[in-house]
Coordinates of C-alpha atoms and ligand atoms in Angstrom, one line a residue:
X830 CA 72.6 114.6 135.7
X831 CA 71.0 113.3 138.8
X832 CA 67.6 113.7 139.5
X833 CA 65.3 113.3 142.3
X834 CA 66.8 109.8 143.9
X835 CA 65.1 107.8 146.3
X836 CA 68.4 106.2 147.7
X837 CA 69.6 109.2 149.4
X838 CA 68.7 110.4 153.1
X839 CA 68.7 113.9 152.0
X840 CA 68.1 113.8 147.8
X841 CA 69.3 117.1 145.6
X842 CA 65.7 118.0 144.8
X843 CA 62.3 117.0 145.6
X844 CA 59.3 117.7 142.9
X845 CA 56.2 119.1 144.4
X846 CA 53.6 116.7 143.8
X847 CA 50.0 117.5 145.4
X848 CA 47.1 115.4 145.4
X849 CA 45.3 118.4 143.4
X850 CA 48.5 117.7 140.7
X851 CA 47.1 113.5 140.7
X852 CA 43.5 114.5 140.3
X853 CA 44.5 117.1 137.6
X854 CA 46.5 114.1 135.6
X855 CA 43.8 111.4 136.0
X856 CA 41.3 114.3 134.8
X857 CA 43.6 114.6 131.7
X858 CA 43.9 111.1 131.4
X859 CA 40.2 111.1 131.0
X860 CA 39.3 113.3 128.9
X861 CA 41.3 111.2 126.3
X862 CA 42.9 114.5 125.3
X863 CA 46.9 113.7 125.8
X864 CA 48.3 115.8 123.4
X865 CA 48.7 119.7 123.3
X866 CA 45.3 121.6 124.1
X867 CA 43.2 123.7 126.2
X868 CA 45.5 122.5 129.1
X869 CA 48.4 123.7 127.2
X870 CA 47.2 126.9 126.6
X871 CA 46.1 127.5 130.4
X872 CA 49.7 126.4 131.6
X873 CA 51.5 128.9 128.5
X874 CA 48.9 132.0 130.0
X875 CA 49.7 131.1 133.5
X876 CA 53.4 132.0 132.7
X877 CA 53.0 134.6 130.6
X878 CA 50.6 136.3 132.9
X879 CA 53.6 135.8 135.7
X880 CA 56.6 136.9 134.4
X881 CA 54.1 140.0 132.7
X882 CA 55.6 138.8 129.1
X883 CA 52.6 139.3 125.8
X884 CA 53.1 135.4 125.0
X885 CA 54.1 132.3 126.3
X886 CA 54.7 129.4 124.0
X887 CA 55.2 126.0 125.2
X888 CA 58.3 123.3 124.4
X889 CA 58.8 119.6 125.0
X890 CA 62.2 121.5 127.0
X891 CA 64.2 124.5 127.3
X892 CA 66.6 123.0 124.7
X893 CA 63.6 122.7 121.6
X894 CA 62.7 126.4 123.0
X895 CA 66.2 128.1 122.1
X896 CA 66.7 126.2 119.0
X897 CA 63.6 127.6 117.9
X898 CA 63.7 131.3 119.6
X899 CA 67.3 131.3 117.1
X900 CA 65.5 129.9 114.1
X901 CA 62.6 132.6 114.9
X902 CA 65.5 135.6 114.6
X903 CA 67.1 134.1 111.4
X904 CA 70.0 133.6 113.1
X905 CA 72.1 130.5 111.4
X906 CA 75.0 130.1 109.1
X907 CA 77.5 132.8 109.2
X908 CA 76.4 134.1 112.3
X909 CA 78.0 134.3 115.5
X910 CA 76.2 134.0 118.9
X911 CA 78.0 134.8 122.5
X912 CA 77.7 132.3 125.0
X913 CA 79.2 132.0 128.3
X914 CA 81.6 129.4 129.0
X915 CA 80.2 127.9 132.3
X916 CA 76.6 126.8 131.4
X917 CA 74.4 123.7 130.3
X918 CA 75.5 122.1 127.1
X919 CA 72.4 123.0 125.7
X920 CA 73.5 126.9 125.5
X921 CA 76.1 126.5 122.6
X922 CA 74.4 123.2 121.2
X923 CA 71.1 124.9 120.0
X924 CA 73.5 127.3 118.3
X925 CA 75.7 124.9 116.7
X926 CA 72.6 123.1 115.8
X927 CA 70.8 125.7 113.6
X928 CA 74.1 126.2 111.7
X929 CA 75.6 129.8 113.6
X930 CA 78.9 129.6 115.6
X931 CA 78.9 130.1 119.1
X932 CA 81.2 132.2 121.0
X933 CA 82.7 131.6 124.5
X934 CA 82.8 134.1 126.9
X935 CA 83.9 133.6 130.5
X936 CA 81.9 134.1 133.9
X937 CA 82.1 136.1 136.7
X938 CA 83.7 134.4 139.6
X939 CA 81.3 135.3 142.1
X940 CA 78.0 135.4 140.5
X941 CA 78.9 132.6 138.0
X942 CA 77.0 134.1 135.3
X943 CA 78.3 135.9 132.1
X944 CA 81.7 138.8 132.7
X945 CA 79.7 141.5 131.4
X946 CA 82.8 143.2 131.4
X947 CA 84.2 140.8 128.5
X948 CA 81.3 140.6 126.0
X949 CA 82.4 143.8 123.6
X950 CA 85.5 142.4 123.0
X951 CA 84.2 139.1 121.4
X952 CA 81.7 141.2 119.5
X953 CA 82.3 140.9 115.5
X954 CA 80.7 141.9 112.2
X955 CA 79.6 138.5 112.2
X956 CA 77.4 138.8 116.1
X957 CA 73.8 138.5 116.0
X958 CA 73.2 137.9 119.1
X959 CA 73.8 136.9 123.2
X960 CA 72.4 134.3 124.9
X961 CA 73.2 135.4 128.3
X962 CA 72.3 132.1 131.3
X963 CA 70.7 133.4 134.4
X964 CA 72.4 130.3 136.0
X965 CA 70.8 128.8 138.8
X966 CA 68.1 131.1 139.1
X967 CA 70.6 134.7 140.1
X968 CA 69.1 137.0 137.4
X969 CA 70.9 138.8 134.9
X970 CA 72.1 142.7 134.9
X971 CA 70.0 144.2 132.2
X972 CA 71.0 147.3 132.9
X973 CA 74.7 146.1 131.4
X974 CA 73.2 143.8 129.0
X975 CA 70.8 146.2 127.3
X976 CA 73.8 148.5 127.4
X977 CA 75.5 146.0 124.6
X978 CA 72.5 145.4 122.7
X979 CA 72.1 148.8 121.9
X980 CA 75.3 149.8 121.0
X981 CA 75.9 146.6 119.1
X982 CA 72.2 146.6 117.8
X983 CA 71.9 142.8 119.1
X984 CA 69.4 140.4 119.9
X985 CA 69.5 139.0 123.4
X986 CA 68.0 135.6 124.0
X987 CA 68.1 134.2 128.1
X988 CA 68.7 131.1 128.5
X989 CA 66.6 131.5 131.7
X990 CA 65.9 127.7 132.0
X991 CA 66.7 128.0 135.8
X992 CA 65.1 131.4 136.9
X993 CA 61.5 131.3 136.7
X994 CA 60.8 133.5 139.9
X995 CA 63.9 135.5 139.8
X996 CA 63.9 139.3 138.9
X997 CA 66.5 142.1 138.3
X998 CA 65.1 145.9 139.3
X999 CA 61.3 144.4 139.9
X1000 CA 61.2 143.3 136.1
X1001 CA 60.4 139.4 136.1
X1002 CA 62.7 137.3 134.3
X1003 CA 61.1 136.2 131.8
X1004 CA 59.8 139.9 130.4
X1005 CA 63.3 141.6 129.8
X1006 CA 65.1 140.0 127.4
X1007 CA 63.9 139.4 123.8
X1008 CA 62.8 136.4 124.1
X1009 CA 63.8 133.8 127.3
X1010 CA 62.9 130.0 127.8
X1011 CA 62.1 128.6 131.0
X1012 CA 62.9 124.8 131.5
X1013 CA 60.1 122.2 133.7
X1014 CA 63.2 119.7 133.7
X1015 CA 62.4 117.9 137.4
X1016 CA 65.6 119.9 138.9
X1017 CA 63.3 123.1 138.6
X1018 CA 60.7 123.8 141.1
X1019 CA 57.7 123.8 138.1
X1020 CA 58.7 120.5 136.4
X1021 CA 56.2 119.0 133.8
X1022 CA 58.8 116.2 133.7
X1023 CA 60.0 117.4 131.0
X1024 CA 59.1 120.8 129.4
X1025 CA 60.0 124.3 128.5
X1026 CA 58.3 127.8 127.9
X1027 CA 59.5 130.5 125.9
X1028 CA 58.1 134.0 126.7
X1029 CA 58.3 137.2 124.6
X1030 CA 56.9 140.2 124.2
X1031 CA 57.6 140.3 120.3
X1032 CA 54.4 138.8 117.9
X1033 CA 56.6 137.7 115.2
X1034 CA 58.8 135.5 117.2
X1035 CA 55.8 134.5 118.9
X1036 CA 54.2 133.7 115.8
X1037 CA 56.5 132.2 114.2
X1038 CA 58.0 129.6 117.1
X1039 CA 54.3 128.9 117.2
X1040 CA 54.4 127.5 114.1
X1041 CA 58.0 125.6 114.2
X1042 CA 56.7 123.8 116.9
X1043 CA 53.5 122.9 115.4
X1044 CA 54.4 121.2 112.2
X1045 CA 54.8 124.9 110.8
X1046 CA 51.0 125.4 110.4
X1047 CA 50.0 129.0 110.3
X1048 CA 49.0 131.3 112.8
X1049 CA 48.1 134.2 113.6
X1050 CA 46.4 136.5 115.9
X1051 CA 43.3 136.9 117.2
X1052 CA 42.5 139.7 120.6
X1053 CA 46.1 139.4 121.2
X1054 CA 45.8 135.3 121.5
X1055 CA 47.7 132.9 119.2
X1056 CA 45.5 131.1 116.7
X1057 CA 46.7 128.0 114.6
X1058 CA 45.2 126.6 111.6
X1059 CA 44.3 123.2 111.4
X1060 CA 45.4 122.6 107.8
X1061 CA 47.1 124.9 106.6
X1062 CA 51.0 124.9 106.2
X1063 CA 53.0 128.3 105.9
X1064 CA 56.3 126.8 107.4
X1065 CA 58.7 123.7 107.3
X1066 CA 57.8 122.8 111.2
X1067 CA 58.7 120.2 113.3
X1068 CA 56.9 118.7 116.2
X1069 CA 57.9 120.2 119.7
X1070 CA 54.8 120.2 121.0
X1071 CA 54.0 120.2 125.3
X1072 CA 51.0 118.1 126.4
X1073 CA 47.9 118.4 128.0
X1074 CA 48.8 115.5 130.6
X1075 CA 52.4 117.4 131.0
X1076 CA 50.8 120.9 131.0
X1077 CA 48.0 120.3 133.8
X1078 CA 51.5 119.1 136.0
X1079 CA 52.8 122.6 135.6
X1080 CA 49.1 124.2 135.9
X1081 CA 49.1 123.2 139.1
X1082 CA 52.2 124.2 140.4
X1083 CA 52.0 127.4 139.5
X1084 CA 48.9 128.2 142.2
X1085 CA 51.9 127.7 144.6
X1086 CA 54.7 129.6 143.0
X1087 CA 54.6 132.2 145.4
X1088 CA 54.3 130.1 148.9
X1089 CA 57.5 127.2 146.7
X1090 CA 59.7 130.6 145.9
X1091 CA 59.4 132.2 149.3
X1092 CA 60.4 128.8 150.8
X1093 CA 62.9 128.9 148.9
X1094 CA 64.6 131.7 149.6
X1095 CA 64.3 130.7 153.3
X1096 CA 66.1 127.6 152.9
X1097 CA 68.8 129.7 151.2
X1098 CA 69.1 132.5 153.8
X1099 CA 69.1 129.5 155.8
X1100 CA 72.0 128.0 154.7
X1101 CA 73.9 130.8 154.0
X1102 CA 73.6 131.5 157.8
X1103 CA 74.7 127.6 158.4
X1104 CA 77.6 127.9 156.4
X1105 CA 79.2 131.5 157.6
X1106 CA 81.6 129.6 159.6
X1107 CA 83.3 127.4 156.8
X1108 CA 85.6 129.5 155.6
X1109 CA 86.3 126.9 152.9
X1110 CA 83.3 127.0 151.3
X1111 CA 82.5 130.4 149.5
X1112 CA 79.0 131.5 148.6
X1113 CA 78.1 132.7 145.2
X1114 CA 76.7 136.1 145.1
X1115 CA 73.3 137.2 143.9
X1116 CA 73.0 140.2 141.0
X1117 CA 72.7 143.6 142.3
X1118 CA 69.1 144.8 142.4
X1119 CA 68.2 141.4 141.7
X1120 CA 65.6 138.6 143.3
X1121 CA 67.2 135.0 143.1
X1122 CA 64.8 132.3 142.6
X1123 CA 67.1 129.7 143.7
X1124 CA 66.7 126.6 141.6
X1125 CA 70.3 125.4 143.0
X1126 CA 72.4 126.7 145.6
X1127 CA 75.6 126.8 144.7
X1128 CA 79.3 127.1 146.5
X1129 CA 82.7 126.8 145.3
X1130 CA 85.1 124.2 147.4
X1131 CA 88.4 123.0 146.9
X1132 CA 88.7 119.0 146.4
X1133 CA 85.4 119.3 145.6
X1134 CA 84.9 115.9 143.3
X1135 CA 86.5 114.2 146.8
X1136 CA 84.1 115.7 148.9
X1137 CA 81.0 115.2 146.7
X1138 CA 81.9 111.4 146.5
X1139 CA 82.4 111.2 150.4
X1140 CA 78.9 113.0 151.1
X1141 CA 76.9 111.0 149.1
X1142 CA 78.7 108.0 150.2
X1143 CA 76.8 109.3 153.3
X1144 CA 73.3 109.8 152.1
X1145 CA 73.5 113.5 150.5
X1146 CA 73.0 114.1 147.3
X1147 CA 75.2 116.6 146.5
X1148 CA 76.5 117.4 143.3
X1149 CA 78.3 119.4 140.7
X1150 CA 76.9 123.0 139.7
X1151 CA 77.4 123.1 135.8
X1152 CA 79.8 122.6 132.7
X1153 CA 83.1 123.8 131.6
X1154 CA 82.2 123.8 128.5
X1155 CA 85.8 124.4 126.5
X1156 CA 87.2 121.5 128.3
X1157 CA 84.5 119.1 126.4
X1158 CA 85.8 117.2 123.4
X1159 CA 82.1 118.6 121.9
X1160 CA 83.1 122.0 122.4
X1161 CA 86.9 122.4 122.5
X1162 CA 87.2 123.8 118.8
X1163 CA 84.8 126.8 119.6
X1164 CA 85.9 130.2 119.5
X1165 CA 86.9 132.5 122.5
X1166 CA 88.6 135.6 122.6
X1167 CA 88.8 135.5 126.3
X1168 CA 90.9 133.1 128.1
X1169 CA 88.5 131.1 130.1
X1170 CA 90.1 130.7 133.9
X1171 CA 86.8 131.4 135.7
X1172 CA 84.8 128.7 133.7
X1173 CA 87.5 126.1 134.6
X1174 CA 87.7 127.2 138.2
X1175 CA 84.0 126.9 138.5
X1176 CA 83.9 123.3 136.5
X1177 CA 86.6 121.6 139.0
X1178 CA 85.0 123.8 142.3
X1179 CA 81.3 124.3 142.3
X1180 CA 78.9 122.4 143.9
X1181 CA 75.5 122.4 144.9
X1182 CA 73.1 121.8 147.7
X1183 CA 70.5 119.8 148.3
X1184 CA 67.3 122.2 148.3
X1185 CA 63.9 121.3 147.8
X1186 CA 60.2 122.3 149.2
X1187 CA 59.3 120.4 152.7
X1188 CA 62.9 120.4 153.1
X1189 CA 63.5 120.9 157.1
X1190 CA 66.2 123.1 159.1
X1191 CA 67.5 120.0 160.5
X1192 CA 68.6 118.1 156.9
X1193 CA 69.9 121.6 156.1
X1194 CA 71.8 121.1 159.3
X1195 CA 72.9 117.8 158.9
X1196 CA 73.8 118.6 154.6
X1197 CA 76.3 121.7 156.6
X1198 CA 77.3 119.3 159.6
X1199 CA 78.6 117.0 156.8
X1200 CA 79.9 119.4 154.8
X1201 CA 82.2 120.5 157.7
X1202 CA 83.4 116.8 158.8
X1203 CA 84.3 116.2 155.1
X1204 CA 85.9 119.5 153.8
X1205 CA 88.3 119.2 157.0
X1206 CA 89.2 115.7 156.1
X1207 CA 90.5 117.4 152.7
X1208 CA 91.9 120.5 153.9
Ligands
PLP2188 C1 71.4 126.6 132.1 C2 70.6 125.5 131.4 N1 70.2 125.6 130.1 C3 69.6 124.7 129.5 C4 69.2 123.5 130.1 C5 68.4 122.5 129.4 O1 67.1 122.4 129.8 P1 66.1 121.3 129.2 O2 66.5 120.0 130.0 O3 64.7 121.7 129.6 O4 66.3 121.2 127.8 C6 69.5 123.3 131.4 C7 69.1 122.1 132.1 O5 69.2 121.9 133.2 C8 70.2 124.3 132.1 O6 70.6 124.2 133.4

């Protein structure tokens, strides 16, 4: 997946990189102290204290975060775990990985996140759990989601690795499921290169992903806070540790989430002004009740693979939104009760925009004047 590329005129994202973020890095570079520590801790309290969860507990990615948020709820063999269809590998890897079977359910057309409406029917004696994707950044309805879990008696893990910022009723993502993980890949707005943060409000998953990630020392707490022994072993562990150097990247950031999201959400009202007029090109929708933190701006085109080549032939980096999953030789064999039309429309049709802080009205302009030149030449 592209990142932040140099070679084009308008690139798909931009990270924000201050010269307080530089003087942060070279202080961590001096202080000798590169791996997880104090840093670490500041970044994990700086989200937590955000999104309003009890803990946050940091990841070398989103990916190392779910893996161990599932191994945290004793969810593995024999178990089954609904998915949607159109998402991130990662979402039905981490589950295939700790031995459980996922389960595909499709998307909503419009939103591009899970069809509530189709969860219940690929529910089973054998379903532990959802891991709904606020893709992204569009928040997820809790008030259908929690609607399932109670009646199925579930666990619901988000796969919120783009919607750090978004919200659904006022309730920050981050604080509604029963455990989510945020991604600091660069195409998110807080990027620690790479990185992720899980955030719960539940002490024994926080406990215990503490110590999966830390070699599987124990912990415990202390005034609410997470404490780690230094020698101690209670678990078999494994080492997905975020740094300091990382950590004080991400510490930064987050002084400026609220001036980066607000821009944000200009750009996108911004664009979805520009691009009334195309009738070609349809808009995903945000949640009801919801706050969209738009990590990606997404639309759905015909010819769309024709019209991505042509406009970053011409210096935009546009590209496609996310993954039909089924259609992948990796996934194919998965189970769905659901046919999955929606996912495969989305994986041959969406797209999305360039969008990134500092970017100005007139590269949004020219990213729309482009898109209108080429979409004709295909219609
Ligand atoms: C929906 C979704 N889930 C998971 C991931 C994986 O995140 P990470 O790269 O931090 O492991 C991504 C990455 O972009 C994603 O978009």
């Amino acid at each position: 997946m592209g990142v932040y590329n140099l070679s084009f005129k308008i690139p798909l994202i931009k990270p924000y990189i201050d010269e307080e973020i530089i003087s942060k890095v070279k202080e961590v570079l001096l202080s000798g102290y590169l791996t997880q520590g104090p840093v670490t801790k500041e970044f994990e309290k700086s989200i937590s204290n955000y999104v309003g969860s009890k803990f946050g507990i940091s990841f070398t990615s989103n990916t190392t975060g779910m893996e161990t948020a599932l191994r945290s709820f004793g969810i593995g063999k024999g178990d089954e775990v609904i998915v949607p269809g159109y998402t991130y590998p990662a979402t039905a890897s981490v589950v295939s990985i700790v031995g459980a079977e996922p389960v595909f359910v499709d998307v909503d057309i419009n939103t591009a996140n899970i069809d509530y409406s189709l969860i219940e029917e690929s529910i089973t004696d054998k379903t532990k759990a959802i891991i709904p994707v606020s893709l992204f950044g569009n928040a997820l309805d809790y008030s259908k989601l929690n609607r399932i879990k109670k009646k199925y008696n579930l666990i619901i893990i988000e796969d919120s690795a783009c919607s750090l910022g978004s919200s659904y009723e006022g309730i920050m993502t981050g604080n509604l499921a029963d455990a989510s993980i945020f991604s600091f890949h660069p195409r998110k707005f807080i990027t620690t290169g790479e990185g992720g943060m899980l955030t719960t409000n539940n002490e024994d998953v926080a406990l215990s992903t503490y110590s999966y990630k830390y070699f599987g020392l124990k912990t415990w707490l202390e005034d609410g806070d997470i404490k780690v022994s230094g020698n101690e072993f209670s678990n078999i562990g494994t080492n997905y540790k975020l740094t300091n150097l990382q950590a004080s990247i991400g510490l930064v950031q987050m002084k400026h989430i609220g001036k980066l999201l607000e821009e944000r959400r200009k750009l996108a009202k911004n664009y979805d002004n520009l691009l009334k007029d195309l009738k070609d090109v349809l808009i995903l929708k945000t949640t009801p009740n919801s706050e969209h933190s738009y990590q990606s701006y997404g639309v759905v085109i015909q010819n769309r693979d024709k019209i991505i080549n042509e406009m970053r032939n011409n210096g935009i980096e546009v590209q496609i939104g996310s993954i039909d999953l089924l259609r992948h030789k990796a996934f194919s064999n998965f189970k769905h009760v659901s046919n999955l039309e929606n996912s495969k429309l989305l994986g041959q049709s969406c797209m999305v925009l360039p969008l990134y802080n500092g970017m100005t009205k007139e590269q949004q302009e020219s990213v729309v004047n482009e898109l209108r030149r080429v979409t004709k030449l295909y219609s």
